[in-house]
Amino acid sequence: MKVKELTKDLYYVGVVDHALKVFDVAILTKYGTSYNSYLLKTKDGAVVFEGSKEKTEEEYLENISSLCPFKDIKYVFVTHTEPDHSGAIKALLGKNPDITVVASQGALINLGKIVRIDFKKHVAKDGETFEFGGYHFRFVSGLLLHWPDVMFTYIEEKKALVSCDAFGCHYAFDGILLSKLTDEEGYRDAFEYYYEKIMGPFPAFAKAAANRVLALDLDFILTGHGPVIDTRIGERVREYLRLPEKFFPSAVKDKVTIIYGSAYGYTRDLANRIAEGLKAGGKDVVLMELDALNYGTVRGEAIRALFTSEMTLLGSPTIGGDAIGLFYDILSAVPATIGTGRKASAFGDYGWSGEAVPNLTCRLKQLHFAVKDGLRINFALDGEGEKALAAYISSLLS
Ligand code: FEO
């Protein structure tokens, strides 16, 4: 049990999980995690903030009931409905069906599909203030960070922001408060990794949310995972202004990156000719050749070059009726939110069937790149091929 009074009448009632090794299939949790929730006692009854994961609901309910009987709970505020936070809400409503759920419209719809029972609702709207028990709860939209249903709550009298996933991290800490944590290096590592994996695909929303939060007078950020932030709050929030450039840097005007592989030199020749044409057109071109031997070294550089480029061109021969698999691996590192609007195209030489270009083009479109038609050349360039190449370069410059 991890009940802790944070300040008068405001308690941590979350569940700390040191044993967790992986989260959401693909995210490693080498520091474990916690599913944070909070309880505020008021003169008119108790308010709970956040649920917990379904498998931790027993401890969550125990923590709450150690502070007050379930019948005294009037509201549960749900900041976001991903099941690591909403999974235990059904059990809480089972203890007291009169509890009103306060959440954004989107979250209430999601929650209905998660709990599959009727419940009392109050729609939280951005900028509105909800009053109860002598407290003012101001709703601050989480601006799609990282689900569309996110609605932060600012508890004015406690100078506390319930932020759920935002500003949190997967770090299990029994001391609960960041001010008590001495493992600065581990916390920073966990904070940045969490940002990269969870918030990274939404850099503009992260910056916008950080700017909104910096305008609040705060003594606490009541996170959904990891330590409660009760110290150096501005510094923590400003990380959401810095980290977007670290993990998904902005595109540089006129920068074009050409990433290619070549079996017999034909696709390499195309890459060089395209580079010359684009340079002559005023572009700043970076050429990167990859193969199975150098891939481990150049992968990170290629992905970063893609993020920092106004346009990325992928050049692949066709082998086995498809593009070289390394290109799909590079694209697997690009969230569709980051691909959106960036320019891209594919080119390649082929011997038999030439599926590499249409297949890469298809994947680039799935990732929401602004895709220019590709260029396919069969073996060596002839007169027609030269014309197609010139037209391709010209289309890239237009
Ligand atoms: Fe911690 Fe988006 O759930």
GROMACS .gro file of N, CA and C and ligand atoms in nm, residues 23 80 82 84-85 146 165 194 225, ligand 1:
model
   30
   23PHE      N    1   0.608  -0.228  -2.136
   23PHE     CA    2   0.481  -0.157  -2.132
   23PHE      C    3   0.432  -0.140  -2.276
   80HIS      N    4  -0.766   1.073  -1.884
   80HIS     CA    5  -0.736   1.007  -2.012
   80HIS      C    6  -0.772   0.860  -1.994
   82GLU      N    7  -0.671   0.562  -2.156
   82GLU     CA    8  -0.593   0.442  -2.189
   82GLU      C    9  -0.605   0.347  -2.069
   84ASP      N   10  -0.437   0.163  -1.885
   84ASP     CA   11  -0.350   0.161  -1.766
   84ASP      C   12  -0.398   0.261  -1.662
   85HIS      N   13  -0.490   0.349  -1.701
   85HIS     CA   14  -0.549   0.444  -1.605
   85HIS      C   15  -0.699   0.419  -1.583
  146HIS      N   16  -0.129   1.237  -2.518
  146HIS     CA   17  -0.100   1.179  -2.647
  146HIS      C   18  -0.221   1.107  -2.707
  165ASP      N   19  -0.046   1.122  -1.825
  165ASP     CA   20   0.081   1.079  -1.886
  165ASP      C   21   0.181   1.194  -1.904
  194TYR      N   22   1.070   0.797  -2.192
  194TYR     CA   23   0.923   0.802  -2.190
  194TYR      C   24   0.874   0.911  -2.284
  225HIS      N   25   0.232   0.859  -1.413
  225HIS     CA   26   0.335   0.757  -1.392
  225HIS      C   27   0.459   0.824  -1.332
  399FEO    FE1   28  -0.034   0.590  -1.917
  399FEO    FE2   29  -0.161   0.685  -2.219
  399FEO     O1   30  -0.147   0.581  -2.065
   0.00000   0.00000   0.00000
